Short mmCIF file of C-alpha atoms in Angstrom, two decimals:
data_model
loop_
_atom_site.label_atom_id
_atom_site.label_comp_id
_atom_site.label_asym_id
_atom_site.label_seq_id
_atom_site.Cartn_x
_atom_site.Cartn_y
_atom_site.Cartn_z
CA MET A 20 100.87 99.90 93.82
CA LYS A 21 99.46 96.65 95.17
CA LEU A 22 99.25 96.17 98.90
CA ASP A 23 101.08 92.85 98.64
CA GLU A 24 104.18 94.60 97.33
CA LEU A 25 104.69 96.00 100.83
CA ILE A 26 105.66 92.57 102.09
CA GLN A 27 108.86 92.91 100.05
CA SER A 28 110.06 95.85 102.13
CA SER A 29 110.09 96.74 105.79
CA GLY A 30 109.01 100.35 105.87
CA GLU A 31 110.68 103.64 106.63
CA TRP A 32 110.23 103.60 110.38
CA LEU A 33 112.16 100.36 110.92
CA ARG A 34 114.99 101.24 108.56
CA GLY A 35 117.32 101.54 111.58
CA GLU A 36 119.11 104.62 110.33
CA GLY A 37 119.11 108.27 111.23
CA PRO A 38 120.36 110.14 114.29
CA GLU A 39 120.52 108.14 117.56
CA ALA A 40 119.06 105.12 115.75
CA ASP A 41 120.45 102.68 118.34
CA ILE A 42 117.84 103.99 120.78
CA VAL A 43 115.43 106.14 118.77
CA ILE A 44 113.46 103.90 116.42
CA SER A 45 111.36 106.58 114.77
CA THR A 46 109.89 110.04 114.91
CA ARG A 47 106.27 110.66 114.00
CA ILE A 48 104.12 113.77 113.75
CA ARG A 49 100.41 113.79 113.05
CA LEU A 50 97.93 116.59 112.44
CA ALA A 51 94.17 116.33 112.97
CA ARG A 52 92.05 118.31 110.50
CA ASN A 53 88.36 118.58 109.63
CA LEU A 54 86.60 120.10 106.65
CA SER A 55 84.75 123.14 107.96
CA GLN A 56 81.56 122.62 105.96
CA PHE A 57 80.76 119.15 107.33
CA PRO A 58 79.79 117.85 110.75
CA PHE A 59 82.31 115.71 112.62
CA LEU A 60 82.03 112.00 111.97
CA THR A 61 79.81 111.15 114.96
CA ARG A 62 77.08 113.32 113.37
CA ALA A 63 77.91 112.63 109.73
CA ASP A 64 75.48 110.36 107.91
CA GLU A 65 76.50 108.00 105.12
CA GLY A 66 76.00 110.76 102.51
CA ALA A 67 78.26 113.23 104.33
CA ARG A 68 80.91 110.56 104.88
CA ILE A 69 80.90 109.69 101.20
CA GLU A 70 81.23 113.36 100.29
CA ILE A 71 84.08 113.93 102.77
CA GLU A 72 85.86 110.87 101.42
CA ARG A 73 85.33 112.04 97.84
CA ILE A 74 86.78 115.50 98.54
CA LEU A 75 89.75 114.27 100.58
CA SER A 76 90.66 111.30 98.40
CA GLY A 77 90.57 113.77 95.49
CA GLN A 78 92.99 116.01 97.37
CA ILE A 79 95.23 113.04 98.09
CA SER A 80 95.29 112.17 94.38
CA ARG A 81 96.22 115.77 93.65
CA LEU A 82 99.13 115.53 96.13
CA ALA A 83 100.13 112.16 94.71
CA ALA A 84 102.21 113.70 91.96
CA ARG A 85 104.51 115.33 94.53
CA LYS A 86 104.47 112.70 97.24
CA SER A 87 103.93 109.45 95.29
CA LEU A 88 100.91 108.51 97.35
CA ASN A 89 98.76 105.42 96.86
CA TYR A 90 95.15 105.62 97.97
CA PHE A 91 93.29 102.62 99.38
CA ASP A 92 89.59 102.39 100.13
CA VAL A 93 89.75 100.75 103.57
CA THR A 94 86.21 99.33 103.33
CA SER A 95 87.30 97.15 100.42
CA LEU A 96 90.32 95.74 102.25
CA GLN A 97 90.24 92.34 103.92
CA ARG A 98 90.62 92.21 107.68
CA LEU A 99 94.10 90.70 107.33
CA ASP A 100 95.23 93.53 105.02
CA ARG A 101 93.91 96.14 107.43
CA GLN A 102 95.73 94.46 110.30
CA PHE A 103 98.86 94.38 108.15
CA LEU A 104 98.64 98.17 107.64
CA VAL A 105 98.16 98.65 111.39
CA GLU A 106 101.32 96.63 112.08
CA ARG A 107 103.14 98.85 109.59
CA GLN A 108 101.81 101.93 111.45
CA LEU A 109 100.28 103.21 108.21
CA ILE A 110 96.78 103.20 109.66
CA SER A 111 95.44 103.28 113.20
CA ARG A 112 93.46 100.53 114.85
CA GLU A 113 90.55 102.95 114.90
CA LEU A 114 90.59 103.31 111.10
CA SER A 115 91.06 99.57 110.65
CA GLU A 116 88.13 98.62 112.87
CA GLY A 117 85.92 101.59 111.99
CA GLN A 118 82.70 101.71 110.01
CA GLY A 119 81.54 103.43 106.84
CA PRO A 120 83.41 105.09 103.97
CA ARG A 121 87.04 105.63 104.92
CA GLY A 122 90.44 105.34 103.34
CA VAL A 123 94.16 105.93 103.50
CA GLY A 124 96.73 107.39 101.16
CA PHE A 125 100.34 106.58 101.91
CA SER A 126 103.65 107.09 100.19
CA THR A 127 105.63 104.27 98.60
CA ALA A 128 108.42 104.88 101.13
CA GLU A 129 105.79 104.50 103.89
CA ASN A 130 106.81 107.78 105.50
CA VAL A 131 103.66 109.80 104.74
CA SER A 132 100.13 108.63 105.47
CA LEU A 133 96.80 110.45 105.24
CA MET A 134 93.84 108.77 106.91
CA VAL A 135 90.35 109.82 105.82
CA ASN A 136 87.33 109.50 108.13
CA GLU A 137 89.18 108.26 111.16
CA GLU A 138 88.26 110.11 114.37
CA ASP A 139 88.61 113.34 112.40
CA HIS A 140 87.96 113.86 108.69
CA LEU A 141 91.69 113.85 108.04
CA ARG A 142 94.71 112.64 109.97
CA ILE A 143 98.02 113.48 108.32
CA GLN A 144 101.08 111.56 109.53
CA VAL A 145 104.76 111.83 108.68
CA LEU A 146 107.28 109.23 109.89
CA ARG A 147 111.06 109.18 109.94
CA SER A 148 113.61 106.66 111.05
CA GLY A 149 115.69 107.89 114.00
CA LEU A 150 115.36 111.26 115.74
CA ALA A 151 114.19 113.73 113.10
CA LEU A 152 111.67 116.14 114.60
CA GLU A 153 112.44 119.14 112.38
CA SER A 154 112.34 117.28 109.14
CA CYS A 155 109.05 115.62 110.09
CA TRP A 156 107.54 118.98 110.96
CA GLN A 157 108.81 120.57 107.77
CA GLU A 158 107.25 117.93 105.60
CA ILE A 159 103.92 117.69 107.40
CA ASN A 160 103.59 121.47 107.53
CA GLN A 161 104.19 121.59 103.79
CA ILE A 162 101.55 118.91 103.14
CA ASP A 163 99.10 120.81 105.36
CA ASP A 164 99.84 124.04 103.44
CA LEU A 165 99.27 122.31 100.11
CA LEU A 166 95.92 121.00 101.31
CA GLU A 167 94.90 124.36 102.70
CA GLU A 168 95.30 125.90 99.29
CA GLN A 169 92.34 123.80 98.22
CA VAL A 170 90.12 123.07 101.21
CA CYS A 171 88.86 124.96 104.24
CA PHE A 172 89.69 123.36 107.57
CA ALA A 173 87.52 124.05 110.61
CA PHE A 174 89.38 126.70 112.60
CA ASN A 175 88.61 129.45 115.03
CA GLU A 176 90.88 132.12 116.36
CA GLN A 177 90.50 131.25 120.00
CA LEU A 178 90.58 127.47 119.82
CA GLY A 179 92.63 126.90 116.67
CA TYR A 180 91.92 123.85 114.53
CA LEU A 181 88.64 122.33 115.68
CA THR A 182 88.66 118.58 116.23
CA ALA A 183 86.05 115.95 117.09
CA CYS A 184 87.65 115.37 120.48
CA PRO A 185 88.46 118.47 122.55
CA THR A 186 91.75 116.87 123.60
CA ASN A 187 93.14 117.56 120.11
CA CYS A 188 91.95 121.08 119.37
CA GLY A 189 94.33 124.01 118.89
CA THR A 190 97.26 122.75 116.88
CA GLY A 191 95.81 119.27 116.36
CA ILE A 192 99.37 118.02 116.58
CA ARG A 193 100.79 114.91 118.15
CA VAL A 194 104.55 114.65 118.15
CA SER A 195 105.88 111.21 119.11
CA VAL A 196 109.30 109.69 119.38
CA MET A 197 109.59 105.92 119.67
CA LEU A 198 112.41 104.76 121.90
CA HIS A 199 113.92 101.36 122.61
CA LEU A 200 114.71 101.34 126.33
CA PRO A 201 115.63 97.78 127.38
CA ALA A 202 118.25 98.73 129.98
CA LEU A 203 115.94 101.20 131.75
CA VAL A 204 113.21 98.54 131.80
CA GLN A 205 115.54 95.83 133.08
CA THR A 206 116.83 97.98 135.94
CA LYS A 207 113.31 99.38 136.61
CA GLU A 208 114.75 102.88 136.27
CA ILE A 209 112.03 103.40 133.64
CA GLN A 210 109.53 104.27 136.39
CA LYS A 211 111.49 107.40 137.24
CA VAL A 212 111.42 108.38 133.59
CA PHE A 213 107.63 107.93 133.44
CA GLN A 214 107.06 110.03 136.52
CA ALA A 215 109.33 112.82 135.30
CA LEU A 216 107.65 112.86 131.88
CA HIS A 217 104.20 113.00 133.43
CA LYS A 218 105.18 116.05 135.43
CA ILE A 219 106.18 117.95 132.32
CA GLY A 220 103.02 117.07 130.40
CA LEU A 221 104.38 114.32 128.17
CA ALA A 222 102.57 111.04 127.62
CA VAL A 223 104.09 107.57 127.40
CA ARG A 224 102.47 104.90 125.23
CA GLY A 225 103.31 101.47 123.93
CA LEU A 226 104.33 100.39 120.44
CA TYR A 227 100.91 100.74 118.85
CA GLY A 228 99.79 103.93 120.55
CA GLU A 229 96.95 104.64 122.90
CA GLY A 230 96.09 101.78 125.22
CA SER A 231 98.61 99.35 123.76
CA GLN A 232 101.11 97.34 125.74
CA ALA A 233 104.73 98.36 125.79
CA MET A 234 105.96 95.38 123.77
CA GLY A 235 109.63 94.73 123.21
CA ASP A 236 110.65 97.62 125.50
CA PHE A 237 109.44 100.15 122.92
CA TYR A 238 107.92 103.35 124.23
CA GLN A 239 106.38 106.29 122.45
CA ILE A 240 106.87 109.63 124.15
CA SER A 241 104.48 112.34 122.96
CA ASN A 242 102.89 115.66 123.85
CA GLN A 243 99.75 115.44 125.96
CA THR A 244 98.28 118.89 125.23
CA THR A 245 97.64 120.58 121.90
CA LEU A 246 96.14 123.97 122.78
CA GLY A 247 97.96 127.13 123.86
CA LYS A 248 101.45 126.29 122.62
CA SER A 249 102.75 126.57 119.09
CA GLU A 250 103.76 123.53 117.07
CA GLU A 251 107.39 124.61 117.39
CA GLN A 252 107.13 124.90 121.19
CA LEU A 253 105.51 121.49 121.49
CA ILE A 254 108.23 120.00 119.29
CA LYS A 255 110.91 121.76 121.30
CA ASN A 256 109.53 120.35 124.57
CA LEU A 257 110.12 116.88 123.22
CA LYS A 258 113.41 117.78 121.58
CA ASP A 259 114.76 119.04 124.91
CA VAL A 260 113.82 115.97 126.89
CA ILE A 261 114.61 113.12 124.47
CA PRO A 262 118.43 113.48 124.70
CA ASN A 263 118.15 113.12 128.48
CA ILE A 264 116.30 109.83 128.13
CA ILE A 265 118.77 108.62 125.50
CA GLY A 266 121.66 109.59 127.78
CA TYR A 267 120.03 107.81 130.71
CA GLU A 268 119.51 104.59 128.72
CA ARG A 269 123.14 104.72 127.50
CA ARG A 270 124.52 105.25 131.01
CA VAL A 271 122.51 102.35 132.38
CA ARG A 272 123.66 100.12 129.49
CA THR A 273 127.28 101.02 130.17
CA ALA A 274 126.80 100.37 133.88
CA LEU A 275 125.24 96.97 133.14
CA VAL A 276 128.23 96.02 130.99
CA LYS A 277 130.67 97.25 133.59
CA GLU A 278 129.00 95.51 136.52
CA ASN A 279 128.41 92.19 134.87
CA ARG A 280 129.60 91.92 131.31
CA GLN A 281 129.57 88.14 131.39
CA GLY A 282 126.04 87.98 132.77
CA LEU A 283 124.73 90.39 130.18
CA HIS A 284 126.57 88.62 127.38
CA ASP A 285 125.03 85.35 128.59
CA GLN A 286 121.54 86.89 128.67
CA VAL A 287 121.65 88.28 125.13
CA SER A 288 123.31 85.15 123.75
CA ARG A 289 120.59 82.98 125.28
CA ALA A 290 117.95 85.23 123.71
CA TYR A 291 119.74 84.84 120.37
CA GLY A 292 119.92 81.08 120.91
CA ILE A 293 116.19 80.76 121.55
CA LEU A 294 115.33 82.83 118.49
CA LYS A 295 117.69 80.76 116.32
CA SER A 296 116.40 77.39 117.44
CA ALA A 297 112.85 77.54 118.85
CA GLN A 298 110.25 75.35 117.13
CA THR A 299 107.25 77.32 118.34
CA ILE A 300 107.26 80.81 119.83
CA THR A 301 104.67 83.45 120.76
CA SER A 302 104.78 87.04 119.57
CA GLU A 303 105.37 88.23 123.11
CA GLU A 304 108.36 85.96 123.71
CA THR A 305 109.77 86.92 120.31
CA MET A 306 109.56 90.62 121.10
CA GLN A 307 111.23 90.10 124.46
CA HIS A 308 114.20 88.20 123.01
CA LEU A 309 114.53 90.50 120.00
CA SER A 310 114.72 93.40 122.41
CA SER A 311 117.59 91.73 124.29
CA LEU A 312 119.27 90.86 121.03
CA ARG A 313 118.97 94.40 119.72
CA MET A 314 120.63 95.77 122.86
CA GLY A 315 123.34 93.11 122.61
CA ILE A 316 124.19 94.17 119.07
CA ASN A 317 124.28 97.85 120.03
CA LEU A 318 126.68 97.02 122.88
CA GLY A 319 128.96 95.01 120.59
CA LEU A 320 128.23 91.74 122.41
CA ILE A 321 126.78 90.19 119.28
CA GLU A 322 128.63 90.91 116.08
CA ASP A 323 127.22 88.77 113.30
CA LEU A 324 123.83 90.47 112.89
CA PRO A 325 122.99 93.96 111.57
CA ILE A 326 120.40 96.14 113.35
CA PRO A 327 118.11 96.54 110.28
CA THR A 328 117.67 92.73 110.22
CA VAL A 329 116.53 92.77 113.84
CA ASN A 330 114.19 95.70 113.18
CA GLU A 331 112.72 93.77 110.29
CA LEU A 332 112.17 90.71 112.49
CA PHE A 333 110.18 92.82 114.94
CA ILE A 334 107.63 93.60 112.27
CA PHE A 335 107.64 90.46 110.13
CA THR A 336 106.95 88.23 113.12
CA GLN A 337 103.69 90.11 113.87
CA PRO A 338 100.50 88.09 113.18
CA ALA A 339 99.31 89.76 109.95
CA HIS A 340 102.82 89.93 108.49
CA LEU A 341 103.39 86.22 109.08
CA GLN A 342 100.11 85.37 107.39
CA LYS A 343 100.91 87.63 104.42
CA LEU A 344 104.32 85.96 104.11
CA ARG A 345 102.70 82.52 104.13
CA HIS A 346 99.82 83.61 101.87
CA THR A 347 97.35 81.89 104.16
CA SER A 348 95.40 82.50 107.32
CA LEU A 349 96.88 80.85 110.40
CA ASP A 350 95.45 80.37 113.86
CA SER A 351 97.47 81.36 116.88
CA GLY A 352 99.13 77.94 117.33
CA GLU A 353 100.03 77.75 113.63
CA ARG A 354 101.41 81.27 113.77
CA ASN A 355 103.73 80.31 116.64
CA VAL A 356 105.16 77.48 114.53
CA ALA A 357 105.40 79.70 111.42
CA ARG A 358 107.06 82.45 113.48
CA ALA A 359 109.70 80.09 114.86
CA SER A 360 110.41 78.71 111.41
CA TYR A 361 110.70 82.21 109.94
CA LEU A 362 113.11 83.25 112.71
CA ARG A 363 115.28 80.14 112.24
CA GLU A 364 115.46 80.80 108.52
CA LYS A 365 116.35 84.49 108.92
CA LEU A 366 118.91 83.88 111.65
CA ALA A 367 120.61 80.87 110.01
CA PRO A 368 124.40 81.43 109.71
CA GLN A 369 124.39 81.91 105.92
CA ASN A 370 121.98 84.85 106.07
CA MET B 8 88.56 103.48 121.05
CA LYS B 9 86.37 101.09 122.97
CA CYS B 10 85.85 100.91 126.71
CA GLN B 11 88.14 98.25 128.17
CA THR B 12 85.33 96.46 130.00
CA CYS B 13 82.30 96.81 127.70
CA PRO B 14 81.68 97.50 124.00
CA SER B 15 80.73 101.19 124.49
CA PRO B 16 83.14 103.87 123.26
CA ALA B 17 85.72 104.97 125.83
CA THR B 18 85.19 108.55 126.93
CA LEU B 19 87.27 108.72 130.09
CA HIS B 20 90.97 108.10 130.02
CA ILE B 21 92.58 107.53 133.36
CA THR B 22 96.26 107.43 134.03
CA GLU B 23 96.99 105.80 137.31
CA ILE B 24 100.35 105.60 138.97
CA VAL B 25 100.62 102.61 141.29
CA LYS B 26 103.97 102.03 142.94
CA GLY B 27 105.60 104.17 140.30
CA VAL B 28 104.18 102.30 137.33
CA ALA B 29 101.90 104.29 135.06
CA ALA B 30 98.87 102.39 133.80
CA GLU B 31 96.35 103.70 131.30
CA HIS B 32 92.66 102.84 131.56
CA HIS B 33 89.99 103.60 129.02
CA PHE B 34 86.36 103.46 130.09
CA CYS B 35 82.90 104.55 129.09
CA GLU B 36 81.21 106.82 131.60
CA GLU B 37 79.40 104.01 133.39
CA CYS B 38 82.39 101.68 133.76
CA ALA B 39 84.60 104.59 134.80
CA GLN B 40 82.29 105.41 137.66
CA GLN B 41 82.25 101.81 138.71
CA TYR B 42 86.03 101.62 138.52
CA LEU B 43 86.50 104.82 140.47
CA SER B 44 84.10 103.84 143.23
CA GLN B 45 85.91 100.51 143.55
CA ALA B 46 89.26 102.27 143.71
CA GLU B 47 87.90 104.55 146.40
CA ALA B 48 86.49 101.65 148.38
CA LYS B 49 89.87 99.93 148.27
CA GLY B 50 91.36 103.08 149.74
CA ASN B 51 93.73 103.66 146.83
CA ASP B 52 94.84 107.13 145.99
CA LEU B 53 92.41 108.63 143.54
CA PRO B 54 93.87 108.46 140.07
CA ALA B 55 95.29 111.69 138.75
CA GLY B 56 93.91 113.43 135.72
CA VAL B 57 90.35 112.18 135.97
CA VAL B 58 87.86 114.40 134.23
CA ALA B 59 85.27 114.48 136.97
CA ASP B 60 82.01 116.36 136.95
CA GLU B 61 81.87 118.70 139.87
CA GLU B 62 78.48 120.19 139.09
CA GLY B 63 75.45 119.00 140.98
CA GLU B 64 73.02 116.58 139.41
CA SER B 65 70.34 119.18 138.68
CA LYS B 66 72.83 121.50 137.01
CA LEU B 67 73.95 118.58 134.87
CA LYS B 68 70.42 117.78 133.80
CA GLU B 69 69.98 121.35 132.73
CA LEU B 70 73.27 121.27 130.80
CA ASP B 71 72.31 118.04 129.15
CA GLN B 72 69.34 119.70 127.49
CA LEU B 73 71.63 122.09 125.60
CA ALA B 74 71.70 121.29 121.90
CA CYS B 75 73.81 122.65 119.07
CA PRO B 76 71.54 124.51 116.61
CA ASN B 77 73.61 123.26 113.67
CA CYS B 78 74.17 119.57 114.16
CA GLY B 79 71.63 118.91 116.89
CA ILE B 80 73.97 117.11 119.29
CA THR B 81 73.10 117.63 122.95
CA PHE B 82 75.68 118.30 125.59
CA ARG B 83 74.66 115.02 127.20
CA GLU B 84 75.46 113.10 124.04
CA PHE B 85 78.84 114.78 123.92
CA ARG B 86 79.52 113.86 127.53
CA LYS B 87 78.52 110.29 126.82
CA GLN B 88 80.63 109.71 123.74
CA GLY B 89 83.42 112.23 124.29
CA ARG B 90 83.20 113.45 120.70
CA LEU B 91 81.63 116.65 119.45
CA GLY B 92 79.16 116.74 116.57
CA CYS B 93 80.35 119.66 114.46
CA PRO B 94 82.81 122.58 114.59
CA HIS B 95 80.02 124.90 115.74
CA ASP B 96 79.73 122.97 119.02
CA TYR B 97 82.82 124.80 120.23
CA ILE B 98 80.71 127.97 120.10
CA ALA B 99 77.34 126.47 121.07
CA PHE B 100 78.82 124.81 124.18
CA GLN B 101 81.48 127.42 124.77
CA GLU B 102 80.57 128.10 128.37
CA GLU B 103 80.75 124.42 129.27
CA LEU B 104 83.73 123.57 127.09
CA ILE B 105 86.12 126.31 128.16
CA PRO B 106 86.58 124.95 131.73
CA LEU B 107 86.99 121.47 130.25
CA LEU B 108 89.61 122.70 127.78
CA GLU B 109 91.42 124.50 130.57
CA ASN B 110 91.42 121.26 132.53
CA ILE B 111 92.84 119.28 129.60
CA HIS B 112 95.32 121.75 128.13
CA GLY B 113 95.92 124.26 130.89
CA GLU B 114 95.26 126.95 128.28
CA THR B 115 92.27 128.37 126.43
CA GLN B 116 93.84 130.41 123.65
CA HIS B 117 95.30 128.88 120.49
CA PHE B 118 98.87 129.90 119.87
CA GLY B 119 100.16 128.21 116.76
CA LYS B 120 99.61 127.74 113.07
CA VAL B 121 96.85 129.78 111.47
CA PRO B 122 95.63 128.63 108.08
CA LYS B 123 96.76 131.00 105.35
CA ARG B 124 93.23 131.08 104.12
CA THR B 125 91.15 131.17 107.27
CA PRO B 126 87.55 130.17 106.72
CA ASP B 127 86.67 133.76 105.76
CA ASP B 128 83.17 133.37 107.01
CA SER B 129 82.91 130.53 109.44
CA ARG B 130 79.24 131.23 109.99
CA LYS B 131 78.72 130.34 106.36
CA GLN B 132 80.37 126.97 107.01
CA TYR B 133 78.12 126.32 109.97
CA ARG B 134 75.14 127.34 107.90
CA LEU B 135 76.09 124.71 105.33
CA ILE B 136 76.13 122.04 108.02
CA LYS B 137 72.69 123.12 109.15
CA LEU B 138 71.24 123.29 105.64
CA ARG B 139 72.51 119.81 104.83
CA GLY B 140 70.77 118.53 107.96
CA GLU B 141 67.53 120.25 106.95
CA LEU B 142 67.82 118.86 103.44
CA LYS B 143 68.06 115.36 104.83
CA VAL B 144 64.91 115.90 106.92
CA ALA B 145 63.06 117.45 103.98
CA ILE B 146 63.87 114.45 101.78
CA ALA B 147 62.87 112.03 104.52
CA GLU B 148 59.55 113.86 104.88
CA GLU B 149 59.13 113.95 101.10
CA SER B 150 58.85 117.76 101.14
CA TYR B 151 60.44 117.99 97.74
CA GLU B 152 59.69 121.64 97.15
CA GLN B 153 61.45 122.55 100.39
CA ALA B 154 64.29 120.14 99.52
CA ALA B 155 64.81 121.81 96.16
CA LYS B 156 65.01 125.22 97.81
CA LEU B 157 67.53 123.94 100.33
CA ARG B 158 69.59 122.29 97.63
CA ASP B 159 69.77 125.55 95.66
CA GLU B 160 70.76 127.44 98.78
CA ILE B 161 73.50 124.88 99.53
CA GLN B 162 74.81 125.08 95.99
CA ARG B 163 74.83 128.87 96.10
CA LEU B 164 76.78 128.89 99.37
CA GLU B 165 79.17 126.22 98.16
CA GLN B 166 80.05 128.21 95.08
CA GLU B 167 80.99 131.14 97.28
CA THR B 168 83.06 128.96 99.56
CA PRO B 169 86.47 127.69 98.57
CA VAL B 170 85.81 124.00 98.69
CA ALA B 171 87.81 122.21 96.07
CA PRO B 172 85.87 119.68 94.08
CA ALA B 173 87.61 116.36 94.20
CA ASP B 174 87.48 115.78 90.46
CA GLU B 175 89.44 118.91 89.67
CA GLU B 176 92.81 118.19 87.96
#
């Protein structure tokens, strides 16, 4: 598979299907693993990194038959291509901006990704559209089992899987659910949600993970701790709390409609209007209006646009995607013009 | 991840709740201290969840001398970069790490998946890490006889250990 073929599709996690897909964008589980016979990457020299990459890329090729994985040597990718994979959530910013031999194998459907030589030797990730914790866990656990038939991961009985950063040891698992919460943000009720989540040991992050801004009212809720609880318990913690947040967002949406249907209808229609007619628009403004628009569609206020189209716009208006679509590098001003033109084209009545 | 104010790697992650809004900060040790002392001076509530060193300076200096016999990383280096050097560090720095792990996770005993094939002899794995390090030094010092010995020893250990060669299948 060529990387450029990805521009034809929009990726599993923005498919806009699956349980609770009006609010839950995607579910993601990742496992951190290290080969027991090598040092962690901070102490691994070029030779060790090459060897780790050789062993793990070999394992990924072996899995490829079952999972249709494509392996890419990240060092040979252009900066724009790496950024493109970050926007797709197939690699992390850390892998994209890292140094030395490293790579990624991901499935054609973009729902499985294995990063080699990121913070740990191996980061396995499984993504699903909508709320699908069990099925994510099932698949990632199976991939982990298949790998463990062939390689030895660093593990000890007291501290579980050993990871480069002590914050990940034990299960090495991070379970995240990405939610679209525009009504809670608009009414500022979101602060209560944050505080409650903090108290029960769950972390809240923005669209692109650690340290990123919460763009477009997207939030990732994930477990903070990895040691001392089983994978199933950690998954259950999230599974128990997510329906409450979904319920909260729905109640606030209903209340907004009830209190001021006309005002809300006006707000989402204006957002739609700007997206349909702007001549230059920043990524930030685009995200903000798309978020409004997405809520408007889910509330039945806007009827001529399907959710998957809006999900697609969220990703295709990102900087690297726009440049891939235009087959050229664009500076920020040029991107704003290209973004507006792309939006007008996609939102034109015939489409 | 990089420190948000300088190019060093971020080792301290601070979650601060100001007027109900959670904000994440990522700093290297130096910038974190600066940030925290500023926050204190301003009279803000101290951010929650800060991994602070409570030991005295002299105790820290002593700790910092500790080095892992396998990968050679010192405890100071670990504190600086927030990343360990090899799996054996969890044993080499056990005394120091356990309180830290308890602070992070609230637990100190793994309770979850166990690999079907546990590394049957983890000491052997650590030995491999050490031997590879020694091999590198031997080559750098042009002690080829020593290097050959080490290489044979590594190969012998590797054959006993279930490490799949990548070119299989």
